[in-house]
Amino acid sequence: MSTVVGSDPPDSAGNRAPAVELDRVTRRYTGTTAVESVSVSVRDGEFFTLVGPSGCGKTTTLRLVGGFESPTEGVVRLAGEDVAEAPPEDRDVGIVFQNYALFPHMTVRENVAYGLRFAEPPGGVPTAERVERLLDLVDLAGMDNRDPDELSGGQRQRVALARALAPGPAVLLLDEPMSALDAQLRERLRVQLRDIQSELGITTVYVTHDQEEALAISDRVAVMRSGQVEQVGRPREIYRQPETRFVAEFLGDNNVLTGEVLAVSGGTDPVRTTVRLDGTQFDLAIDAGGHVRQPRVGDRLTFCVRPEALTVDGAENTLTATVETTEFLGETTRAHLDWNGVDLLARTAAPLEGRVTLGFDPGDTHAVAVE
Ligand code: ATP
């Protein structure tokens, strides 16, 4: 089954309007700006995630797309159309909230069919057939006569997903749909969700505060902080090339260090830069085409090194630190280190203990600020 409706045909140059577009959107409440001048563009068929800490404006952004909130300023467009005047039921979006809110007095089948209260099933198929197909898609075939209280949390969430997909919306909006589930189930469900999303090719905007989930599930991620979008990019890009200290620290463990620039090699890319931190010199390779300006001697350079880049085999950029605590994580162990009063994290296959000398490759560093 693959019913995708509501997308504009490509123009003569083959360009489609973004499926979802927020153009400098602000949402203020008395005393709070929940969303401030957010501009994002979600492509047709993309799995796009809004991630950030609690209160950063993710849910409000999603509600603005769904039509449950109106912008104080700015424009929301769906398939190129300004939807300011359109109520949620006219927006061609399906939404699954955090508390999936199935109707307890309705069976699974009735709950999914409820998704068709404003719309005919796509493709003119009878409602019963549409519901059956959707239950099959979310792997709940044969459970149509059950009541919601006869289902597990993960199954209930899949019913909510089937209900949201029932009218064949152009866009699927998901607000922390797995937050009530345990970690293992969440991991399983996210694989299923991604499979369903790819099968349908449906544009999806997903909200989570879980950075690992965001990296695992998305085509692209927008990292939000205090109502604003701090960075948008593919998971690997955001993880490897965070543009700000906040993104560097929010997505996964990181060591963020600031030192004084002693030397900069001209004309190379990456630019070899020597920094001094607490009496120790480090040699870094800074991407010249990056988002920070090229460092100059005397600048203060803030850079990050992922814990997995600090290794006992590292011959360059060595430092000797004391292991304070370790956490066993299965395949790796995370060590909290003290290096002359600076807290560092390392992640190694073999557990570290006592005094250790670690090194990192100049290319495994990333600059986040030059001042
Ligand atoms: P969480 O992960 O905790 O759900 P979030 O990132 O989704 O958070 P929002 O729910 O969008 O954040 O809220 C952003 C900010 O706007 C918060 O400071 C919140 O208190 C405020 N806010 C949200 N809705 C309202 C409202 N209806 N009235 C007043 N303030 C609101």
Short mmCIF file of C-alpha atoms and ligand atoms in Angstrom, two decimals:
data_model
loop_
_atom_site.label_atom_id
_atom_site.label_comp_id
_atom_site.label_asym_id
_atom_site.label_seq_id
_atom_site.Cartn_x
_atom_site.Cartn_y
_atom_site.Cartn_z
CA MET A 1 0.00 0.00 0.00
CA SER A 2 1.35 3.42 -0.82
CA THR A 3 -1.13 6.22 -0.84
CA VAL A 4 0.41 9.61 -0.78
CA VAL A 5 -1.84 12.50 -1.60
CA GLY A 6 -1.63 16.24 -1.50
CA SER A 7 1.79 16.89 -3.02
CA ASP A 8 2.13 19.52 -5.69
CA PRO A 9 3.45 18.38 -9.05
CA PRO A 10 6.98 19.52 -9.82
CA ASP A 11 7.33 22.84 -11.67
CA SER A 12 8.92 23.05 -15.12
CA ALA A 13 12.41 22.91 -13.57
CA GLY A 14 11.42 19.74 -11.68
CA ASN A 15 11.32 21.50 -8.31
CA ARG A 16 8.63 20.71 -5.83
CA ALA A 17 7.57 23.13 -3.13
CA PRO A 18 8.81 21.91 0.26
CA ALA A 19 6.21 19.65 1.87
CA VAL A 20 6.40 21.73 5.05
CA GLU A 21 7.89 25.17 5.35
CA LEU A 22 8.15 27.53 8.28
CA ASP A 23 9.22 30.98 7.25
CA ARG A 24 10.44 33.13 10.17
CA VAL A 25 7.71 31.79 12.42
CA THR A 26 7.34 33.20 15.93
CA ARG A 27 4.81 32.13 18.56
CA ARG A 28 4.51 34.29 21.66
CA TYR A 29 2.45 33.73 24.74
CA THR A 30 2.08 36.26 27.53
CA GLY A 31 5.52 36.43 29.06
CA THR A 32 7.06 33.66 26.88
CA THR A 33 8.31 33.34 23.34
CA ALA A 34 7.86 29.62 22.68
CA VAL A 35 9.15 29.77 19.09
CA GLU A 36 11.26 32.59 17.73
CA SER A 37 11.84 33.27 14.05
CA VAL A 38 12.09 29.62 13.06
CA SER A 39 12.70 28.88 9.38
CA VAL A 40 12.83 25.26 8.28
CA SER A 41 12.00 23.53 5.06
CA VAL A 42 11.03 19.85 5.01
CA ARG A 43 11.34 18.05 1.70
CA ASP A 44 8.77 15.76 0.21
CA GLY A 45 9.12 12.27 1.69
CA GLU A 46 11.67 13.33 4.27
CA PHE A 47 11.85 12.12 7.88
CA PHE A 48 12.62 15.37 9.67
CA THR A 49 13.14 15.57 13.43
CA LEU A 50 12.93 18.47 15.85
CA VAL A 51 15.14 17.69 18.82
CA GLY A 52 16.09 19.76 21.85
CA PRO A 53 15.78 19.96 25.61
CA SER A 54 12.48 20.32 27.44
CA GLY A 55 10.77 23.66 26.81
CA CYS A 56 12.79 24.57 23.69
CA GLY A 57 9.67 24.90 21.52
CA LYS A 58 9.46 21.56 19.69
CA THR A 59 5.81 20.81 20.44
CA THR A 60 4.74 24.37 19.70
CA THR A 61 6.50 24.17 16.31
CA LEU A 62 4.69 20.93 15.51
CA ARG A 63 1.35 22.38 16.64
CA LEU A 64 1.95 25.36 14.34
CA VAL A 65 2.34 22.96 11.42
CA GLY A 66 -0.75 20.99 12.46
CA GLY A 67 -2.88 24.11 12.84
CA PHE A 68 -3.44 23.74 16.59
CA GLU A 69 -1.59 27.03 17.08
CA SER A 70 -1.30 30.15 14.93
CA PRO A 71 1.94 32.05 14.39
CA THR A 72 2.26 35.44 16.05
CA GLU A 73 4.53 36.28 13.10
CA GLY A 74 5.70 34.43 10.01
CA VAL A 75 4.15 31.97 7.59
CA VAL A 76 3.53 28.21 7.63
CA ARG A 77 3.22 26.61 4.20
CA LEU A 78 2.21 23.07 3.29
CA ALA A 79 3.08 21.99 -0.26
CA GLY A 80 3.74 25.65 -1.04
CA GLU A 81 0.37 26.96 0.25
CA ASP A 82 0.07 29.42 3.13
CA VAL A 83 -2.21 27.56 5.56
CA ALA A 84 -2.92 30.47 7.92
CA GLU A 85 -6.65 30.15 7.36
CA ALA A 86 -6.84 26.35 7.36
CA PRO A 87 -8.02 24.52 10.51
CA PRO A 88 -6.26 21.23 11.37
CA GLU A 89 -8.82 19.05 9.57
CA ASP A 90 -8.19 20.90 6.31
CA ARG A 91 -4.41 20.64 6.40
CA ASP A 92 -3.86 17.14 5.01
CA VAL A 93 -1.79 16.16 8.05
CA GLY A 94 -2.03 13.19 10.40
CA ILE A 95 -0.88 13.64 13.97
CA VAL A 96 0.12 11.30 16.78
CA PHE A 97 0.50 12.88 20.19
CA GLN A 98 2.60 11.89 23.17
CA ASN A 99 -0.42 10.41 25.00
CA TYR A 100 -1.85 8.50 22.07
CA ALA A 101 -5.39 8.93 23.41
CA LEU A 102 -7.24 6.02 21.83
CA PHE A 103 -10.95 5.91 22.60
CA PRO A 104 -11.28 3.24 25.31
CA HIS A 105 -14.86 2.35 24.42
CA MET A 106 -14.00 1.72 20.75
CA THR A 107 -12.33 -1.36 19.32
CA VAL A 108 -9.03 -1.16 17.46
CA ARG A 109 -10.93 -1.18 14.17
CA GLU A 110 -13.27 1.61 15.28
CA ASN A 111 -10.36 3.68 16.53
CA VAL A 112 -8.59 3.44 13.17
CA ALA A 113 -11.82 4.12 11.26
CA TYR A 114 -12.26 7.24 13.38
CA GLY A 115 -9.30 8.66 11.48
CA LEU A 116 -11.62 8.76 8.46
CA ARG A 117 -14.31 10.92 10.07
CA PHE A 118 -13.40 13.95 7.95
CA ALA A 119 -12.28 12.14 4.80
CA GLU A 120 -13.07 9.33 2.44
CA PRO A 121 -10.46 6.57 2.33
CA PRO A 122 -7.91 7.40 -0.37
CA GLY A 123 -8.24 5.60 -3.68
CA GLY A 124 -11.98 5.11 -3.10
CA VAL A 125 -11.49 1.81 -1.25
CA PRO A 126 -14.17 0.86 1.30
CA THR A 127 -13.43 1.91 4.90
CA ALA A 128 -13.25 -1.69 6.13
CA GLU A 129 -10.61 -2.52 3.54
CA ARG A 130 -8.62 0.63 4.32
CA VAL A 131 -8.62 -0.19 8.04
CA GLU A 132 -7.56 -3.75 7.36
CA ARG A 133 -4.67 -2.58 5.20
CA LEU A 134 -3.50 -0.13 7.82
CA LEU A 135 -3.62 -2.72 10.60
CA ASP A 136 -1.58 -4.97 8.39
CA LEU A 137 0.91 -2.14 7.78
CA VAL A 138 1.40 -1.51 11.51
CA ASP A 139 1.61 -5.25 12.18
CA LEU A 140 -1.67 -5.56 14.08
CA ALA A 141 -3.57 -7.78 11.67
CA GLY A 142 -6.14 -9.86 13.52
CA MET A 143 -6.37 -7.52 16.49
CA ASP A 144 -9.16 -5.39 15.06
CA ASN A 145 -11.80 -6.45 17.60
CA ARG A 146 -9.71 -5.83 20.68
CA ASP A 147 -10.30 -2.95 23.04
CA PRO A 148 -7.36 -0.60 23.68
CA ASP A 149 -6.96 -1.91 27.23
CA GLU A 150 -6.25 -5.36 25.78
CA LEU A 151 -3.16 -4.04 24.00
CA SER A 152 0.41 -3.31 25.07
CA GLY A 153 1.72 0.26 25.05
CA GLY A 154 3.58 -0.33 21.79
CA GLN A 155 0.50 -1.84 20.15
CA ARG A 156 -1.66 1.08 21.27
CA GLN A 157 0.82 3.47 19.78
CA ARG A 158 0.68 1.61 16.47
CA VAL A 159 -3.11 1.88 16.48
CA ALA A 160 -2.71 5.63 16.96
CA LEU A 161 -0.31 5.66 14.02
CA ALA A 162 -2.76 3.70 11.82
CA ARG A 163 -5.53 6.13 12.80
CA ALA A 164 -3.38 9.13 11.82
CA LEU A 165 -2.47 7.48 8.48
CA ALA A 166 -6.05 6.42 7.67
CA PRO A 167 -7.02 9.36 5.43
CA GLY A 168 -3.69 9.15 3.55
CA PRO A 169 -2.35 12.51 4.75
CA ALA A 170 0.48 14.23 2.90
CA VAL A 171 2.34 14.88 6.16
CA LEU A 172 2.64 12.89 9.36
CA LEU A 173 3.33 14.78 12.60
CA LEU A 174 4.59 12.80 15.58
CA ASP A 175 5.03 14.36 19.02
CA GLU A 176 7.21 12.16 21.25
CA PRO A 177 5.09 9.15 20.27
CA MET A 178 7.28 6.70 22.15
CA SER A 179 8.09 8.57 25.31
CA ALA A 180 5.78 6.43 27.45
CA LEU A 181 7.44 3.18 26.34
CA ASP A 182 10.45 1.40 27.76
CA ALA A 183 13.83 1.76 26.06
CA GLN A 184 13.86 -1.62 24.30
CA LEU A 185 10.39 -1.22 22.91
CA ARG A 186 11.21 2.31 21.79
CA GLU A 187 14.15 1.01 19.79
CA ARG A 188 12.04 -1.68 18.16
CA LEU A 189 9.22 0.70 17.38
CA ARG A 190 11.47 3.29 15.85
CA VAL A 191 12.74 0.74 13.34
CA GLN A 192 9.14 -0.19 12.51
CA LEU A 193 8.15 3.45 12.24
CA ARG A 194 11.01 4.18 9.89
CA ASP A 195 10.06 1.16 7.73
CA ILE A 196 6.44 2.28 7.52
CA GLN A 197 7.49 5.83 6.73
CA SER A 198 9.78 4.67 3.92
CA GLU A 199 7.17 2.32 2.54
CA LEU A 200 4.59 5.08 2.34
CA GLY A 201 7.13 7.76 1.38
CA ILE A 202 5.22 10.09 3.68
CA THR A 203 6.79 13.38 4.77
CA THR A 204 7.22 13.11 8.53
CA VAL A 205 7.98 15.68 11.20
CA TYR A 206 8.99 14.00 14.43
CA VAL A 207 9.51 15.59 17.83
CA THR A 208 11.76 14.08 20.47
CA HIS A 209 14.03 15.22 23.28
CA ASP A 210 16.04 12.00 22.85
CA GLN A 211 19.13 12.85 20.84
CA GLU A 212 20.06 9.24 20.16
CA GLU A 213 16.60 8.57 18.77
CA ALA A 214 16.84 11.69 16.60
CA LEU A 215 20.19 10.58 15.14
CA ALA A 216 18.99 7.02 14.57
CA ILE A 217 15.69 7.68 12.84
CA SER A 218 15.99 10.88 10.80
CA ASP A 219 16.98 11.98 7.32
CA ARG A 220 17.61 15.42 8.78
CA VAL A 221 17.49 16.90 12.24
CA ALA A 222 16.82 20.44 13.49
CA VAL A 223 18.38 21.06 16.91
CA MET A 224 16.32 23.59 18.86
CA ARG A 225 17.27 25.68 21.83
CA SER A 226 15.22 28.37 23.59
CA GLY A 227 12.66 28.66 20.79
CA GLN A 228 15.22 28.86 18.00
CA VAL A 229 16.74 26.43 15.54
CA GLU A 230 20.43 26.16 16.28
CA GLN A 231 21.44 23.82 13.42
CA VAL A 232 19.81 21.73 10.70
CA GLY A 233 21.56 18.85 9.01
CA ARG A 234 21.89 15.15 8.42
CA PRO A 235 22.53 13.15 11.61
CA ARG A 236 26.16 12.39 10.72
CA GLU A 237 26.82 16.01 9.81
CA ILE A 238 25.34 17.35 13.03
CA TYR A 239 27.22 14.81 15.09
CA ARG A 240 30.55 15.34 13.36
CA GLN A 241 30.31 19.04 12.55
CA PRO A 242 28.32 20.75 15.26
CA GLU A 243 28.21 24.47 14.57
CA THR A 244 27.81 25.60 18.14
CA ARG A 245 28.95 24.54 21.55
CA PHE A 246 25.34 23.78 22.48
CA VAL A 247 24.91 21.33 19.57
CA ALA A 248 28.32 19.80 20.28
CA GLU A 249 27.31 19.10 23.87
CA PHE A 250 23.65 18.22 23.32
CA LEU A 251 24.14 15.50 20.71
CA GLY A 252 26.09 12.73 22.35
CA ASP A 253 29.04 13.00 24.72
CA ASN A 254 31.71 15.49 23.80
CA ASN A 255 34.78 17.22 25.18
CA VAL A 256 34.60 20.93 24.47
CA LEU A 257 37.87 22.76 25.13
CA THR A 258 39.09 26.33 24.69
CA GLY A 259 42.72 27.28 24.07
CA GLU A 260 44.89 30.12 22.80
CA VAL A 261 45.99 29.96 19.17
CA LEU A 262 49.79 29.90 18.94
CA ALA A 263 50.29 29.17 15.25
CA VAL A 264 48.26 28.79 12.06
CA SER A 265 49.60 27.22 8.89
CA GLY A 266 48.58 29.21 5.81
CA GLY A 267 47.16 27.84 2.59
CA THR A 268 46.19 24.36 3.69
CA ASP A 269 42.78 22.81 4.07
CA PRO A 270 42.22 21.72 6.73
CA VAL A 271 44.18 24.51 8.40
CA ARG A 272 46.74 23.21 10.87
CA THR A 273 46.37 25.20 14.04
CA THR A 274 48.38 24.95 17.22
CA VAL A 275 46.58 25.83 20.43
CA ARG A 276 47.80 25.98 24.01
CA LEU A 277 45.61 24.83 26.81
CA ASP A 278 46.83 24.92 30.34
CA GLY A 279 50.46 24.77 29.28
CA THR A 280 49.95 21.89 26.83
CA GLN A 281 50.08 22.36 23.06
CA PHE A 282 47.66 20.64 20.74
CA ASP A 283 47.80 20.38 16.99
CA LEU A 284 44.38 20.65 15.33
CA ALA A 285 43.17 20.35 11.74
CA ILE A 286 40.43 22.96 11.30
CA ASP A 287 38.09 22.72 8.34
CA ALA A 288 38.73 25.95 6.39
CA GLY A 289 35.32 25.82 4.72
CA GLY A 290 33.57 25.45 8.05
CA HIS A 291 31.19 27.80 9.81
CA VAL A 292 33.86 29.46 11.98
CA ARG A 293 36.29 31.97 10.55
CA GLN A 294 39.89 30.98 10.07
CA PRO A 295 41.73 31.32 13.38
CA ARG A 296 44.55 33.86 13.86
CA VAL A 297 47.40 33.82 16.32
CA GLY A 298 46.18 35.12 19.68
CA ASP A 299 42.53 34.05 19.14
CA ARG A 300 40.69 31.90 21.62
CA LEU A 301 39.58 28.77 19.82
CA THR A 302 36.88 26.44 21.17
CA PHE A 303 37.00 22.96 19.73
CA CYS A 304 35.58 19.55 20.49
CA VAL A 305 36.96 16.04 20.56
CA ARG A 306 34.52 13.13 20.85
CA PRO A 307 35.26 10.71 23.71
CA GLU A 308 35.79 7.88 21.23
CA ALA A 309 38.56 9.92 19.55
CA LEU A 310 40.63 9.93 22.76
CA THR A 311 42.58 6.69 22.63
CA VAL A 312 45.44 5.03 24.44
CA ASP A 313 47.08 4.39 21.06
CA GLY A 314 46.94 8.06 20.07
CA ALA A 315 50.50 9.18 19.38
CA GLU A 316 49.65 12.83 18.75
CA ASN A 317 48.15 15.37 21.12
CA THR A 318 48.85 13.31 24.19
CA LEU A 319 47.68 14.20 27.66
CA THR A 320 47.93 12.36 30.94
CA ALA A 321 44.83 12.31 33.10
CA THR A 322 43.40 10.52 36.13
CA VAL A 323 40.40 8.22 35.81
CA GLU A 324 37.79 9.29 38.36
CA THR A 325 34.87 6.98 37.56
CA THR A 326 33.94 4.55 34.82
CA GLU A 327 30.60 3.40 33.48
CA PHE A 328 30.22 0.04 31.78
CA LEU A 329 28.11 0.55 28.64
CA GLY A 330 28.35 -2.93 27.11
CA GLU A 331 30.65 -2.71 24.10
CA THR A 332 32.50 0.26 25.54
CA THR A 333 33.31 1.83 28.88
CA ARG A 334 32.94 5.55 29.49
CA ALA A 335 35.63 7.04 31.69
CA HIS A 336 35.32 10.37 33.50
CA LEU A 337 38.80 11.83 33.66
CA ASP A 338 40.45 14.69 35.46
CA TRP A 339 43.13 16.42 33.45
CA ASN A 340 44.67 19.22 35.54
CA GLY A 341 41.23 20.19 36.82
CA VAL A 342 39.52 19.87 33.40
CA ASP A 343 36.81 17.17 33.15
CA LEU A 344 37.19 14.92 30.13
CA LEU A 345 35.30 11.92 28.82
CA ALA A 346 36.81 8.93 27.04
CA ARG A 347 35.04 5.93 25.60
CA THR A 348 37.17 2.87 25.10
CA ALA A 349 36.73 -0.85 24.51
CA ALA A 350 39.02 -1.81 27.40
CA PRO A 351 38.21 -0.07 30.70
CA LEU A 352 40.68 2.64 31.79
CA GLU A 353 42.00 3.01 35.31
CA GLY A 354 44.48 5.06 37.32
CA ARG A 355 46.73 7.48 35.43
CA VAL A 356 46.34 7.17 31.69
CA THR A 357 47.97 8.82 28.69
CA LEU A 358 45.59 9.38 25.82
CA GLY A 359 46.01 11.02 22.45
CA PHE A 360 43.85 12.22 19.60
CA ASP A 361 44.30 12.71 15.92
CA PRO A 362 44.36 16.37 14.73
CA GLY A 363 41.64 15.48 12.22
CA ASP A 364 39.31 14.21 14.93
CA THR A 365 38.74 17.72 16.23
CA HIS A 366 36.11 20.21 15.25
CA ALA A 367 36.11 23.96 15.90
CA VAL A 368 32.90 25.46 17.30
CA ALA A 369 33.99 29.05 18.01
CA VAL A 370 36.84 31.47 17.32
CA GLU A 371 36.96 34.69 19.33
P1 ATP B 1 8.89 19.36 26.12
O1 ATP B 1 10.00 18.54 25.54
O2 ATP B 1 9.02 19.56 27.60
O3 ATP B 1 7.52 18.90 25.70
P2 ATP B 1 8.97 21.47 24.09
O4 ATP B 1 10.32 21.66 23.52
O5 ATP B 1 8.00 20.71 23.29
O6 ATP B 1 9.08 20.89 25.55
P3 ATP B 1 6.98 23.58 24.09
O7 ATP B 1 5.92 22.73 24.69
O8 ATP B 1 6.88 23.92 22.67
O9 ATP B 1 8.41 22.95 24.38
O10 ATP B 1 7.07 24.92 24.95
C1 ATP B 1 7.99 25.97 24.67
C2 ATP B 1 7.82 27.07 25.68
O11 ATP B 1 6.55 27.70 25.54
C3 ATP B 1 7.86 26.59 27.13
O12 ATP B 1 8.54 27.56 27.90
C4 ATP B 1 6.41 26.49 27.52
O13 ATP B 1 6.25 26.70 28.90
C5 ATP B 1 5.79 27.64 26.71
N1 ATP B 1 4.40 27.37 26.34
C6 ATP B 1 3.95 26.36 25.56
N2 ATP B 1 2.62 26.41 25.41
C7 ATP B 1 2.21 27.49 26.12
C8 ATP B 1 0.93 28.10 26.37
N3 ATP B 1 -0.19 27.60 25.82
N4 ATP B 1 0.90 29.21 27.13
C9 ATP B 1 2.02 29.74 27.65
N5 ATP B 1 3.26 29.23 27.47
C10 ATP B 1 3.35 28.11 26.71
#
